[in-house]
Amino acid sequence: LWLGTERGRAPRYAPGEEMTVVLQTNRDAYVYCYAEGPAGLAGVSPSGLEGGFAVPGNTSVRLSARRLPGGPPELPGQQRQLRCWATEADVSDRLPVQLTATSATEQTRRLEAAFDHLSAMQTAEAQLVLRVE
């Protein structure tokens, strides 16, 4: 699983610049992405739907940062973190349904635990931080 931008893995942007996240897997996978916004963690996908989405292997998927919870970072010093997991099968039914009921730290812990419990399945994880300077 590769997660970056058209500017690479450690992008920095000026206020108002367009941000595009680029995601790619080296084989067919289901990808589950989460970003922290004003209401806590929320699922992010190209279609705007919660949960995962199927990504064909060796295909680049572009996602506007405008789809991130709370939108892209806009002011100097702001940032948004995006975490994605790829799995070989659809695991939507094994992931926490309600993430907004707890703190962001607890939400992250619950997501990590859910993916850790998929030990019989191949998974990959990637993180990306979008920064405005």
PDB file of N, CA, C and O in Angstrom, residues 43-84:
ATOM      1  N   GLY A  43     -14.526   7.802   8.121  1.00  0.00           N
ATOM      2  CA  GLY A  43     -14.081   7.080   6.939  1.00  0.00           C
ATOM      3  C   GLY A  43     -14.024   7.999   5.732  1.00  0.00           C
ATOM      4  O   GLY A  43     -14.813   8.925   5.605  1.00  0.00           O
ATOM      5  N   VAL A  44     -13.068   7.725   4.850  1.00  0.00           N
ATOM      6  CA  VAL A  44     -12.870   8.528   3.649  1.00  0.00           C
ATOM      7  C   VAL A  44     -12.713   7.567   2.474  1.00  0.00           C
ATOM      8  O   VAL A  44     -11.978   6.594   2.574  1.00  0.00           O
ATOM      9  N   SER A  45     -13.397   7.824   1.373  1.00  0.00           N
ATOM     10  CA  SER A  45     -13.205   7.028   0.166  1.00  0.00           C
ATOM     11  C   SER A  45     -13.451   7.921  -1.043  1.00  0.00           C
ATOM     12  O   SER A  45     -14.037   8.995  -0.911  1.00  0.00           O
ATOM     13  N   PRO A  46     -13.010   7.503  -2.216  1.00  0.00           N
ATOM     14  CA  PRO A  46     -13.219   8.344  -3.404  1.00  0.00           C
ATOM     15  C   PRO A  46     -14.678   8.674  -3.655  1.00  0.00           C
ATOM     16  O   PRO A  46     -15.001   9.736  -4.157  1.00  0.00           O
ATOM     17  N   SER A  47     -15.569   7.766  -3.292  1.00  0.00           N
ATOM     18  CA  SER A  47     -16.993   8.015  -3.536  1.00  0.00           C
ATOM     19  C   SER A  47     -17.623   8.845  -2.427  1.00  0.00           C
ATOM     20  O   SER A  47     -18.778   9.232  -2.524  1.00  0.00           O
ATOM     21  N   GLY A  48     -16.868   9.093  -1.348  1.00  0.00           N
ATOM     22  CA  GLY A  48     -17.415   9.838  -0.232  1.00  0.00           C
ATOM     23  C   GLY A  48     -18.188   8.961   0.731  1.00  0.00           C
ATOM     24  O   GLY A  48     -18.734   9.430   1.705  1.00  0.00           O
ATOM     25  N   LEU A  49     -18.249   7.660   0.465  1.00  0.00           N
ATOM     26  CA  LEU A  49     -18.990   6.741   1.316  1.00  0.00           C
ATOM     27  C   LEU A  49     -18.136   6.280   2.480  1.00  0.00           C
ATOM     28  O   LEU A  49     -16.916   6.187   2.383  1.00  0.00           O
ATOM     29  N   GLU A  50     -18.762   5.967   3.600  1.00  0.00           N
ATOM     30  CA  GLU A  50     -18.056   5.398   4.745  1.00  0.00           C
ATOM     31  C   GLU A  50     -17.570   4.002   4.383  1.00  0.00           C
ATOM     32  O   GLU A  50     -18.128   3.337   3.529  1.00  0.00           O
ATOM     33  N   GLY A  51     -16.532   3.554   5.057  1.00  0.00           N
ATOM     34  CA  GLY A  51     -16.063   2.186   4.877  1.00  0.00           C
ATOM     35  C   GLY A  51     -15.025   2.058   3.789  1.00  0.00           C
ATOM     36  O   GLY A  51     -14.429   3.025   3.344  1.00  0.00           O
ATOM     37  N   GLY A  52     -14.821   0.831   3.355  1.00  0.00           N
ATOM     38  CA  GLY A  52     -13.748   0.546   2.417  1.00  0.00           C
ATOM     39  C   GLY A  52     -14.185   0.631   0.975  1.00  0.00           C
ATOM     40  O   GLY A  52     -15.353   0.803   0.661  1.00  0.00           O
ATOM     41  N   PHE A  53     -13.219   0.507   0.115  1.00  0.00           N
ATOM     42  CA  PHE A  53     -13.502   0.480  -1.303  1.00  0.00           C
ATOM     43  C   PHE A  53     -12.498  -0.427  -1.986  1.00  0.00           C
ATOM     44  O   PHE A  53     -11.367  -0.573  -1.533  1.00  0.00           O
ATOM     45  N   ALA A  54     -12.937  -1.070  -3.059  1.00  0.00           N
ATOM     46  CA  ALA A  54     -12.077  -1.992  -3.793  1.00  0.00           C
ATOM     47  C   ALA A  54     -11.135  -1.187  -4.691  1.00  0.00           C
ATOM     48  O   ALA A  54     -11.553  -0.253  -5.362  1.00  0.00           O
ATOM     49  N   VAL A  55      -9.857  -1.574  -4.654  1.00  0.00           N
ATOM     50  CA  VAL A  55      -8.847  -0.919  -5.482  1.00  0.00           C
ATOM     51  C   VAL A  55      -8.139  -2.007  -6.295  1.00  0.00           C
ATOM     52  O   VAL A  55      -7.531  -2.904  -5.717  1.00  0.00           O
ATOM     53  N   PRO A  56      -8.204  -1.938  -7.628  1.00  0.00           N
ATOM     54  CA  PRO A  56      -7.472  -2.903  -8.441  1.00  0.00           C
ATOM     55  C   PRO A  56      -5.965  -2.709  -8.257  1.00  0.00           C
ATOM     56  O   PRO A  56      -5.496  -1.574  -8.104  1.00  0.00           O
ATOM     57  N   GLY A  57      -5.226  -3.798  -8.281  1.00  0.00           N
ATOM     58  CA  GLY A  57      -3.780  -3.714  -8.136  1.00  0.00           C
ATOM     59  C   GLY A  57      -3.131  -2.834  -9.186  1.00  0.00           C
ATOM     60  O   GLY A  57      -3.599  -2.765 -10.323  1.00  0.00           O
ATOM     61  N   ASN A  58      -2.079  -2.135  -8.789  1.00  0.00           N
ATOM     62  CA  ASN A  58      -1.297  -1.267  -9.676  1.00  0.00           C
ATOM     63  C   ASN A  58      -2.119  -0.171 -10.345  1.00  0.00           C
ATOM     64  O   ASN A  58      -1.804   0.260 -11.446  1.00  0.00           O
ATOM     65  N   THR A  59      -3.183   0.268  -9.667  1.00  0.00           N
ATOM     66  CA  THR A  59      -4.011   1.360 -10.156  1.00  0.00           C
ATOM     67  C   THR A  59      -3.903   2.517  -9.176  1.00  0.00           C
ATOM     68  O   THR A  59      -4.081   2.330  -7.973  1.00  0.00           O
ATOM     69  N   SER A  60      -3.622   3.703  -9.661  1.00  0.00           N
ATOM     70  CA  SER A  60      -3.563   4.878  -8.787  1.00  0.00           C
ATOM     71  C   SER A  60      -4.967   5.431  -8.593  1.00  0.00           C
ATOM     72  O   SER A  60      -5.724   5.585  -9.556  1.00  0.00           O
ATOM     73  N   VAL A  61      -5.308   5.719  -7.345  1.00  0.00           N
ATOM     74  CA  VAL A  61      -6.585   6.331  -6.998  1.00  0.00           C
ATOM     75  C   VAL A  61      -6.264   7.714  -6.461  1.00  0.00           C
ATOM     76  O   VAL A  61      -5.431   7.862  -5.568  1.00  0.00           O
ATOM     77  N   ARG A  62      -6.895   8.732  -7.008  1.00  0.00           N
ATOM     78  CA  ARG A  62      -6.686  10.098  -6.554  1.00  0.00           C
ATOM     79  C   ARG A  62      -7.897  10.548  -5.749  1.00  0.00           C
ATOM     80  O   ARG A  62      -9.024  10.276  -6.135  1.00  0.00           O
ATOM     81  N   LEU A  63      -7.608  11.238  -4.665  1.00  0.00           N
ATOM     82  CA  LEU A  63      -8.649  11.668  -3.741  1.00  0.00           C
ATOM     83  C   LEU A  63      -8.376  13.107  -3.350  1.00  0.00           C
ATOM     84  O   LEU A  63      -7.315  13.410  -2.801  1.00  0.00           O
ATOM     85  N   SER A  64      -9.310  13.991  -3.636  1.00  0.00           N
ATOM     86  CA  SER A  64      -9.149  15.390  -3.262  1.00  0.00           C
ATOM     87  C   SER A  64      -9.162  15.522  -1.747  1.00  0.00           C
ATOM     88  O   SER A  64      -9.992  14.905  -1.065  1.00  0.00           O
ATOM     89  N   ALA A  65      -8.274  16.333  -1.203  1.00  0.00           N
ATOM     90  CA  ALA A  65      -8.254  16.577   0.246  1.00  0.00           C
ATOM     91  C   ALA A  65      -9.529  17.271   0.702  1.00  0.00           C
ATOM     92  O   ALA A  65      -9.828  17.285   1.896  1.00  0.00           O
ATOM     93  N   ARG A  66     -10.306  17.788  -0.224  1.00  0.00           N
ATOM     94  CA  ARG A  66     -11.602  18.391   0.140  1.00  0.00           C
ATOM     95  C   ARG A  66     -12.559  17.359   0.719  1.00  0.00           C
ATOM     96  O   ARG A  66     -13.511  17.692   1.395  1.00  0.00           O
ATOM     97  N   ARG A  67     -12.320  16.074   0.448  1.00  0.00           N
ATOM     98  CA  ARG A  67     -13.172  14.999   0.978  1.00  0.00           C
ATOM     99  C   ARG A  67     -12.810  14.596   2.404  1.00  0.00           C
ATOM    100  O   ARG A  67     -13.504  13.789   3.010  1.00  0.00           O
ATOM    101  N   LEU A  68     -11.709  15.124   2.931  1.00  0.00           N
ATOM    102  CA  LEU A  68     -11.320  14.781   4.295  1.00  0.00           C
ATOM    103  C   LEU A  68     -12.289  15.413   5.284  1.00  0.00           C
ATOM    104  O   LEU A  68     -12.813  16.504   5.029  1.00  0.00           O
ATOM    105  N   PRO A  69     -12.532  14.758   6.419  1.00  0.00           N
ATOM    106  CA  PRO A  69     -13.413  15.349   7.429  1.00  0.00           C
ATOM    107  C   PRO A  69     -12.903  16.741   7.812  1.00  0.00           C
ATOM    108  O   PRO A  69     -11.733  16.917   8.119  1.00  0.00           O
ATOM    109  N   GLY A  70     -13.745  17.735   7.750  1.00  0.00           N
ATOM    110  CA  GLY A  70     -13.333  19.100   8.060  1.00  0.00           C
ATOM    111  C   GLY A  70     -12.608  19.775   6.911  1.00  0.00           C
ATOM    112  O   GLY A  70     -12.188  20.918   7.032  1.00  0.00           O
ATOM    113  N   GLY A  71     -12.436  19.068   5.782  1.00  0.00           N
ATOM    114  CA  GLY A  71     -11.749  19.628   4.627  1.00  0.00           C
ATOM    115  C   GLY A  71     -10.245  19.606   4.789  1.00  0.00           C
ATOM    116  O   GLY A  71      -9.713  19.104   5.779  1.00  0.00           O
ATOM    117  N   PRO A  72      -9.535  20.150   3.824  1.00  0.00           N
ATOM    118  CA  PRO A  72      -8.071  20.147   3.893  1.00  0.00           C
ATOM    119  C   PRO A  72      -7.584  21.180   4.908  1.00  0.00           C
ATOM    120  O   PRO A  72      -8.307  22.115   5.242  1.00  0.00           O
ATOM    121  N   PRO A  73      -6.357  21.026   5.393  1.00  0.00           N
ATOM    122  CA  PRO A  73      -5.802  22.090   6.229  1.00  0.00           C
ATOM    123  C   PRO A  73      -5.667  23.346   5.372  1.00  0.00           C
ATOM    124  O   PRO A  73      -5.341  23.257   4.182  1.00  0.00           O
ATOM    125  N   GLU A  74      -5.948  24.501   5.952  1.00  0.00           N
ATOM    126  CA  GLU A  74      -5.948  25.721   5.153  1.00  0.00           C
ATOM    127  C   GLU A  74      -5.014  26.803   5.671  1.00  0.00           C
ATOM    128  O   GLU A  74      -4.556  27.637   4.906  1.00  0.00           O
ATOM    129  N   LEU A  75      -4.755  26.828   6.961  1.00  0.00           N
ATOM    130  CA  LEU A  75      -3.955  27.896   7.550  1.00  0.00           C
ATOM    131  C   LEU A  75      -2.552  27.411   7.895  1.00  0.00           C
ATOM    132  O   LEU A  75      -2.361  26.222   8.181  1.00  0.00           O
ATOM    133  N   PRO A  76      -1.569  28.291   7.871  1.00  0.00           N
ATOM    134  CA  PRO A  76      -0.215  27.886   8.254  1.00  0.00           C
ATOM    135  C   PRO A  76      -0.214  27.194   9.621  1.00  0.00           C
ATOM    136  O   PRO A  76      -0.883  27.644  10.551  1.00  0.00           O
ATOM    137  N   GLY A  77       0.503  26.089   9.696  1.00  0.00           N
ATOM    138  CA  GLY A  77       0.574  25.317  10.943  1.00  0.00           C
ATOM    139  C   GLY A  77      -0.475  24.229  11.057  1.00  0.00           C
ATOM    140  O   GLY A  77      -0.375  23.355  11.909  1.00  0.00           O
ATOM    141  N   GLN A  78      -1.495  24.262  10.214  1.00  0.00           N
ATOM    142  CA  GLN A  78      -2.523  23.219  10.264  1.00  0.00           C
ATOM    143  C   GLN A  78      -2.055  21.985   9.512  1.00  0.00           C
ATOM    144  O   GLN A  78      -1.265  22.069   8.573  1.00  0.00           O
ATOM    145  N   GLN A  79      -2.592  20.837   9.942  1.00  0.00           N
ATOM    146  CA  GLN A  79      -2.304  19.592   9.247  1.00  0.00           C
ATOM    147  C   GLN A  79      -3.478  18.635   9.400  1.00  0.00           C
ATOM    148  O   GLN A  79      -4.306  18.789  10.277  1.00  0.00           O
ATOM    149  N   ARG A  80      -3.547  17.636   8.511  1.00  0.00           N
ATOM    150  CA  ARG A  80      -4.520  16.554   8.576  1.00  0.00           C
ATOM    151  C   ARG A  80      -3.755  15.258   8.369  1.00  0.00           C
ATOM    152  O   ARG A  80      -2.920  15.155   7.473  1.00  0.00           O
ATOM    153  N   GLN A  81      -4.074  14.279   9.198  1.00  0.00           N
ATOM    154  CA  GLN A  81      -3.452  12.961   9.055  1.00  0.00           C
ATOM    155  C   GLN A  81      -4.465  12.001   8.458  1.00  0.00           C
ATOM    156  O   GLN A  81      -5.625  11.979   8.840  1.00  0.00           O
ATOM    157  N   LEU A  82      -3.991  11.214   7.517  1.00  0.00           N
ATOM    158  CA  LEU A  82      -4.808  10.195   6.878  1.00  0.00           C
ATOM    159  C   LEU A  82      -4.125   8.855   7.092  1.00  0.00           C
ATOM    160  O   LEU A  82      -2.921   8.728   6.876  1.00  0.00           O
ATOM    161  N   ARG A  83      -4.878   7.873   7.587  1.00  0.00           N
ATOM    162  CA  ARG A  83      -4.366   6.502   7.772  1.00  0.00           C
ATOM    163  C   ARG A  83      -5.224   5.557   6.963  1.00  0.00           C
ATOM    164  O   ARG A  83      -6.440   5.637   6.999  1.00  0.00           O
ATOM    165  N   CYS A  84      -4.554   4.678   6.233  1.00  0.00           N
ATOM    166  CA  CYS A  84      -5.263   3.708   5.406  1.00  0.00           C
ATOM    167  C   CYS A  84      -4.743   2.307   5.685  1.00  0.00           C
ATOM    168  O   CYS A  84      -3.550   2.123   5.959  1.00  0.00           O
TER     169      CYS A  84
END
